[in-house]
């Protein structure tokens, strides 16, 4: 596979992992609080990548890297996973999942505009059309699944969800900027460590309860740890380092599509013709947005970031 195909494969696998995490998280949240679940996810992910910390450290060492790029690295890990998960999990207490789904679909538009302003990525009519089509597909897919939900303080919940999406978009732009100097998995390691520290208070209720957790939920937490929290973020960061930020961000809108399809395949949930049409619109938007200019810029970015990342790892080893 060429570099672009590898990048899109990594992004697709990340989306599949994220899409499959929703039903798992909903099941575990019946027993654990969101803060405790995030603490477990980030701690397990951190312990998984810890043996590779020395190899993934920048050539000058982690502490030196933080002294040098701390003003960029700190907000990167603070935006996601810390503030993103804190805002999103609490937003769903006040708003409906359908409202949250529509708001989340605007992340690619935020990233596209941000990449144009800060990363000097060129805006294209074809890319914009893809974003609009994808947003329309996600809106249709989520609004039709309201299921009579009644949300208190919906405005507050929507504002919190919007804040979470701003954090996600800002994180993507910063990851893209840093990918020219750091290995994508090094950045993922920083995110896991930061999340483990930030969500550590969530372990207190679990310790007080004597670490009582059902076997099913324990297996689901293990799935949400290394495969989702570590694997999905790592693959997404790696894929984005080898394509444009705006092109990679549109893959995020495939997450609800994946969740719907997996719900149909695994949980025997219904899949209506309208849902199929809406899902097709999202997928078409992703394909349409990958215009020829994006491909060229992606290949150039891949060669540049790939050579720099390789040099960093080689010098460290």
Short mmCIF file of C-alpha atoms in Angstrom, two decimals:
data_model
loop_
_atom_site.label_atom_id
_atom_site.label_comp_id
_atom_site.label_asym_id
_atom_site.label_seq_id
_atom_site.Cartn_x
_atom_site.Cartn_y
_atom_site.Cartn_z
CA UNK A 1 0.00 0.00 0.00
CA UNK A 2 1.15 3.53 -0.69
CA UNK A 3 1.38 6.08 2.11
CA UNK A 4 -2.04 7.60 1.44
CA UNK A 5 -3.75 4.21 1.45
CA UNK A 6 -2.03 3.29 4.71
CA UNK A 7 -3.17 6.58 6.25
CA UNK A 8 -6.79 6.05 5.20
CA UNK A 9 -6.65 2.45 6.46
CA UNK A 10 -5.39 3.62 9.85
CA UNK A 11 -8.11 6.29 10.04
CA UNK A 12 -10.79 3.75 9.10
CA UNK A 13 -9.65 1.24 11.73
CA UNK A 14 -9.64 4.01 14.34
CA UNK A 15 -13.21 4.92 13.39
CA UNK A 16 -14.29 1.27 13.60
CA UNK A 17 -12.82 1.00 17.10
CA UNK A 18 -14.51 4.22 18.22
CA UNK A 19 -17.81 3.21 16.66
CA UNK A 20 -17.75 -0.09 18.50
CA UNK A 21 -16.99 1.59 21.82
CA UNK A 22 -20.38 3.23 22.32
CA UNK A 23 -22.36 0.12 23.25
CA UNK A 24 -19.47 -1.04 25.46
CA UNK A 25 -19.28 2.30 27.27
CA UNK A 26 -23.07 2.46 27.76
CA UNK A 27 -23.00 -0.99 29.35
CA UNK A 28 -20.14 -0.15 31.74
CA UNK A 29 -21.66 3.23 32.70
CA UNK A 30 -24.58 1.37 34.25
CA UNK A 31 -22.11 0.28 36.95
CA UNK A 32 -19.43 3.00 36.94
CA UNK A 33 -19.45 6.80 36.79
CA UNK A 34 -18.07 8.45 33.62
CA UNK A 35 -15.10 9.83 35.58
CA UNK A 36 -14.23 6.38 36.98
CA UNK A 37 -14.56 4.78 33.55
CA UNK A 38 -12.23 7.35 31.98
CA UNK A 39 -9.74 6.85 34.82
CA UNK A 40 -9.70 3.09 34.17
CA UNK A 41 -9.43 3.54 30.40
CA UNK A 42 -6.53 5.97 30.52
CA UNK A 43 -4.66 4.14 33.29
CA UNK A 44 -4.88 0.78 31.52
CA UNK A 45 -3.84 2.40 28.24
CA UNK A 46 -0.93 4.15 29.98
CA UNK A 47 0.28 0.93 31.61
CA UNK A 48 0.09 -0.79 28.22
CA UNK A 49 2.30 1.75 26.48
CA UNK A 50 4.58 2.33 29.48
CA UNK A 51 7.09 -0.44 28.50
CA UNK A 52 7.65 1.44 25.22
CA UNK A 53 8.04 4.87 26.86
CA UNK A 54 11.83 4.94 26.49
CA UNK A 55 11.67 3.98 22.82
CA UNK A 56 8.90 6.50 22.10
CA UNK A 57 10.55 9.35 23.98
CA UNK A 58 11.89 12.19 21.82
CA UNK A 59 15.68 12.15 21.27
CA UNK A 60 16.24 14.85 23.86
CA UNK A 61 14.05 13.06 26.44
CA UNK A 62 10.50 13.65 27.58
CA UNK A 63 11.26 16.35 30.13
CA UNK A 64 13.37 18.31 27.67
CA UNK A 65 10.63 18.00 25.05
CA UNK A 66 8.09 19.41 27.49
CA UNK A 67 10.40 22.31 28.33
CA UNK A 68 10.88 23.01 24.63
CA UNK A 69 7.32 22.50 23.32
CA UNK A 70 5.30 22.62 26.54
CA UNK A 71 3.24 25.59 25.36
CA UNK A 72 1.95 23.41 22.51
CA UNK A 73 2.04 19.95 24.13
CA UNK A 74 0.15 21.03 27.27
CA UNK A 75 -2.96 22.37 25.50
CA UNK A 76 -2.82 19.41 23.11
CA UNK A 77 -3.26 16.82 25.86
CA UNK A 78 -5.50 19.13 27.89
CA UNK A 79 -7.96 19.54 25.01
CA UNK A 80 -8.09 15.78 24.45
CA UNK A 81 -8.56 13.49 26.29
CA UNK A 82 -9.00 15.67 29.40
CA UNK A 83 -11.45 18.49 28.63
CA UNK A 84 -13.05 16.70 25.69
CA UNK A 85 -14.21 13.69 27.71
CA UNK A 86 -15.07 15.82 30.75
CA UNK A 87 -17.36 18.07 28.69
CA UNK A 88 -18.87 15.34 26.51
CA UNK A 89 -19.77 12.90 29.29
CA UNK A 90 -21.44 15.70 31.27
CA UNK A 91 -23.13 17.16 28.19
CA UNK A 92 -25.05 13.91 27.71
CA UNK A 93 -26.56 14.40 31.17
CA UNK A 94 -28.41 17.48 29.91
CA UNK A 95 -28.99 17.06 26.18
CA UNK A 96 -30.14 14.25 23.92
CA UNK A 97 -27.79 11.95 22.06
CA UNK A 98 -29.36 13.11 18.79
CA UNK A 99 -28.61 16.76 19.55
CA UNK A 100 -25.06 15.82 20.55
CA UNK A 101 -24.64 13.82 17.36
CA UNK A 102 -25.59 16.76 15.16
CA UNK A 103 -23.24 19.11 17.03
CA UNK A 104 -20.37 16.62 16.79
CA UNK A 105 -20.75 16.45 13.02
CA UNK A 106 -19.42 20.03 12.76
CA UNK A 107 -15.92 19.02 13.90
CA UNK A 108 -14.65 18.57 10.31
CA UNK A 109 -15.89 22.05 9.40
CA UNK A 110 -14.10 23.52 12.43
CA UNK A 111 -10.92 21.66 11.53
CA UNK A 112 -11.13 22.68 7.87
CA UNK A 113 -11.42 26.37 8.77
CA UNK A 114 -8.74 26.07 11.45
CA UNK A 115 -6.38 24.24 9.09
CA UNK A 116 -6.88 26.98 6.51
CA UNK A 117 -6.09 29.72 9.06
CA UNK A 118 -3.32 28.11 11.11
CA UNK A 119 -1.84 25.35 8.94
CA UNK A 120 -2.28 27.09 5.58
CA UNK A 121 -4.16 24.16 4.05
CA UNK A 122 -6.00 25.19 0.93
CA UNK A 123 -9.81 25.27 0.96
CA UNK A 124 -11.43 23.56 -2.01
CA UNK A 125 -15.01 23.60 -3.25
CA UNK A 126 -14.96 19.81 -3.47
CA UNK A 127 -13.75 19.48 0.12
CA UNK A 128 -16.44 21.89 1.32
CA UNK A 129 -19.13 19.95 -0.55
CA UNK A 130 -17.95 16.75 1.10
CA UNK A 131 -18.16 18.32 4.55
CA UNK A 132 -21.69 19.65 3.92
CA UNK A 133 -22.88 16.27 2.61
CA UNK A 134 -21.32 14.48 5.56
CA UNK A 135 -22.89 16.87 8.09
CA UNK A 136 -26.31 16.40 6.45
CA UNK A 137 -25.91 12.62 6.64
CA UNK A 138 -24.95 12.65 10.32
CA UNK A 139 -27.80 15.05 11.14
CA UNK A 140 -30.31 12.79 9.43
CA UNK A 141 -28.86 9.68 11.03
CA UNK A 142 -28.97 11.07 14.56
CA UNK A 143 -32.14 13.16 14.54
CA UNK A 144 -34.24 10.21 13.41
CA UNK A 145 -33.15 8.28 16.51
CA UNK A 146 -34.45 10.70 19.11
CA UNK A 147 -36.68 8.00 20.58
CA UNK A 148 -38.72 10.51 22.58
CA UNK A 149 -35.79 11.57 24.74
CA UNK A 150 -36.46 14.46 27.06
CA UNK A 151 -33.46 16.52 28.04
CA UNK A 152 -33.36 19.00 30.93
CA UNK A 153 -31.31 22.15 30.50
CA UNK A 154 -30.74 21.25 26.86
CA UNK A 155 -29.10 24.57 26.10
CA UNK A 156 -26.45 23.93 28.75
CA UNK A 157 -25.89 20.43 27.43
CA UNK A 158 -25.58 21.66 23.86
CA UNK A 159 -23.08 24.34 24.90
CA UNK A 160 -21.01 21.72 26.73
CA UNK A 161 -21.13 19.43 23.69
CA UNK A 162 -20.07 22.33 21.48
CA UNK A 163 -17.20 23.01 23.87
CA UNK A 164 -16.16 19.35 23.62
CA UNK A 165 -16.12 19.58 19.84
CA UNK A 166 -14.03 22.77 19.94
CA UNK A 167 -11.56 20.88 22.14
CA UNK A 168 -11.51 17.96 19.70
CA UNK A 169 -10.94 20.24 16.70
CA UNK A 170 -8.20 22.19 18.51
CA UNK A 171 -6.50 18.93 19.50
CA UNK A 172 -6.49 17.70 15.89
CA UNK A 173 -4.91 20.91 14.64
CA UNK A 174 -2.22 20.80 17.33
CA UNK A 175 -1.52 17.09 16.74
CA UNK A 176 -1.12 17.83 13.04
CA UNK A 177 1.30 20.67 13.79
CA UNK A 178 3.33 18.54 16.22
CA UNK A 179 3.41 15.49 13.92
CA UNK A 180 6.25 17.07 11.96
CA UNK A 181 8.47 16.94 15.07
CA UNK A 182 7.14 13.99 17.08
CA UNK A 183 6.23 10.39 16.34
CA UNK A 184 2.43 9.95 16.30
CA UNK A 185 2.66 7.23 18.95
CA UNK A 186 4.75 9.50 21.17
CA UNK A 187 1.94 12.05 21.07
CA UNK A 188 -0.56 9.29 21.86
CA UNK A 189 1.56 8.27 24.84
CA UNK A 190 1.50 11.86 26.11
CA UNK A 191 -2.29 11.89 25.77
CA UNK A 192 -2.68 8.63 27.73
CA UNK A 193 -0.40 9.79 30.55
CA UNK A 194 -2.13 13.15 30.80
CA UNK A 195 -5.56 11.50 30.86
CA UNK A 196 -4.47 9.07 33.58
CA UNK A 197 -3.32 11.96 35.78
CA UNK A 198 -6.37 14.12 35.05
CA UNK A 199 -8.95 11.39 35.71
CA UNK A 200 -7.13 9.76 38.66
CA UNK A 201 -9.68 11.03 41.24
CA UNK A 202 -12.20 8.78 39.51
CA UNK A 203 -10.39 5.74 40.92
CA UNK A 204 -11.28 6.71 44.51
CA UNK A 205 -14.89 5.40 44.42
CA UNK A 206 -13.65 2.17 42.84
CA UNK A 207 -11.03 1.69 45.56
CA UNK A 208 -13.61 2.40 48.26
CA UNK A 209 -15.90 -0.23 46.71
CA UNK A 210 -13.08 -2.79 46.80
CA UNK A 211 -12.59 -2.85 43.02
CA UNK A 212 -15.86 -4.75 42.60
CA UNK A 213 -16.62 -5.01 38.90
CA UNK A 214 -18.58 -7.65 37.04
CA UNK A 215 -16.65 -9.95 34.71
CA UNK A 216 -18.52 -8.64 31.67
CA UNK A 217 -17.79 -5.02 32.48
CA UNK A 218 -14.17 -5.88 33.27
CA UNK A 219 -13.76 -7.29 29.77
CA UNK A 220 -15.46 -4.25 28.29
CA UNK A 221 -13.15 -1.90 30.23
CA UNK A 222 -10.16 -3.85 28.90
CA UNK A 223 -11.54 -3.34 25.38
CA UNK A 224 -12.06 0.38 26.00
CA UNK A 225 -8.50 0.69 27.32
CA UNK A 226 -5.70 -0.54 25.00
CA UNK A 227 -7.73 -1.10 21.78
CA UNK A 228 -9.87 2.06 21.91
CA UNK A 229 -8.12 4.64 24.12
CA UNK A 230 -4.61 3.70 22.98
CA UNK A 231 -5.08 1.97 19.62
CA UNK A 232 -7.74 4.22 18.09
CA UNK A 233 -6.05 7.45 19.15
CA UNK A 234 -2.65 6.18 18.01
CA UNK A 235 -3.92 5.05 14.62
CA UNK A 236 -5.84 8.28 14.11
CA UNK A 237 -2.82 10.41 15.05
CA UNK A 238 -0.63 8.31 12.76
CA UNK A 239 -3.08 8.56 9.87
CA UNK A 240 -3.52 12.31 10.29
CA UNK A 241 0.25 12.82 10.29
CA UNK A 242 0.27 11.42 6.75
CA UNK A 243 -2.63 13.36 5.24
CA UNK A 244 -4.25 16.78 5.63
CA UNK A 245 -5.92 17.71 8.92
CA UNK A 246 -9.18 18.60 7.16
CA UNK A 247 -9.23 15.34 5.21
CA UNK A 248 -8.54 13.23 8.30
CA UNK A 249 -11.13 15.06 10.43
CA UNK A 250 -13.97 14.09 8.11
CA UNK A 251 -13.45 10.45 9.06
CA UNK A 252 -14.84 11.39 12.50
CA UNK A 253 -18.29 11.63 10.93
CA UNK A 254 -18.08 7.93 10.10
CA UNK A 255 -18.20 7.07 13.83
CA UNK A 256 -22.03 7.25 14.13
CA UNK A 257 -22.32 5.32 10.87
CA UNK A 258 -20.08 2.60 12.30
CA UNK A 259 -22.09 2.55 15.53
CA UNK A 260 -25.36 2.07 13.62
CA UNK A 261 -23.97 -0.68 11.37
CA UNK A 262 -22.34 -2.54 14.28
CA UNK A 263 -25.57 -2.24 16.25
CA UNK A 264 -27.37 -3.92 13.36
CA UNK A 265 -24.74 -6.63 12.88
CA UNK A 266 -23.91 -7.41 16.52
CA UNK A 267 -26.88 -6.27 18.61
CA UNK A 268 -29.61 -7.09 16.09
CA UNK A 269 -30.85 -3.50 16.08
CA UNK A 270 -33.06 -2.28 13.25
CA UNK A 271 -31.54 -0.64 10.17
CA UNK A 272 -34.05 1.28 8.08
CA UNK A 273 -33.67 2.28 4.43
CA UNK A 274 -33.45 5.92 5.56
CA UNK A 275 -30.55 5.08 7.88
CA UNK A 276 -28.80 3.32 5.00
CA UNK A 277 -29.30 6.39 2.80
CA UNK A 278 -28.02 8.74 5.51
CA UNK A 279 -24.98 6.51 6.10
CA UNK A 280 -24.28 6.47 2.38
CA UNK A 281 -24.37 10.29 2.37
CA UNK A 282 -21.75 10.41 5.14
CA UNK A 283 -19.49 7.96 3.32
CA UNK A 284 -19.95 9.85 0.05
CA UNK A 285 -18.99 13.07 1.81
CA UNK A 286 -15.76 11.50 3.05
CA UNK A 287 -14.89 10.22 -0.43
CA UNK A 288 -15.81 13.47 -2.20
CA UNK A 289 -13.72 15.58 0.19
CA UNK A 290 -10.54 13.70 -0.70
CA UNK A 291 -9.86 15.75 -3.84
CA UNK A 292 -6.71 15.56 -5.89
CA UNK A 293 -5.10 18.57 -4.24
CA UNK A 294 -5.62 17.00 -0.82
CA UNK A 295 -3.99 13.83 -2.06
CA UNK A 296 -0.96 15.74 -3.24
CA UNK A 297 -0.63 17.69 -0.02
CA UNK A 298 -1.14 14.49 1.95
CA UNK A 299 1.70 12.75 0.12
CA UNK A 300 3.99 15.73 0.67
CA UNK A 301 3.05 15.87 4.34
CA UNK A 302 3.60 12.13 4.63
CA UNK A 303 7.12 12.30 3.22
CA UNK A 304 8.04 15.26 5.41
CA UNK A 305 6.56 14.04 8.69
CA UNK A 306 7.53 10.45 8.01
CA UNK A 307 11.19 11.30 7.47
CA UNK A 308 11.28 13.56 10.52
CA UNK A 309 9.59 10.98 12.74
CA UNK A 310 11.94 8.27 11.52
CA UNK A 311 14.92 10.48 12.22
CA UNK A 312 13.69 11.15 15.73
CA UNK A 313 13.19 7.48 16.51
CA UNK A 314 16.46 6.45 14.89
CA UNK A 315 18.46 9.01 16.82
CA UNK A 316 16.77 7.88 20.03
CA UNK A 317 17.51 4.22 19.39
#
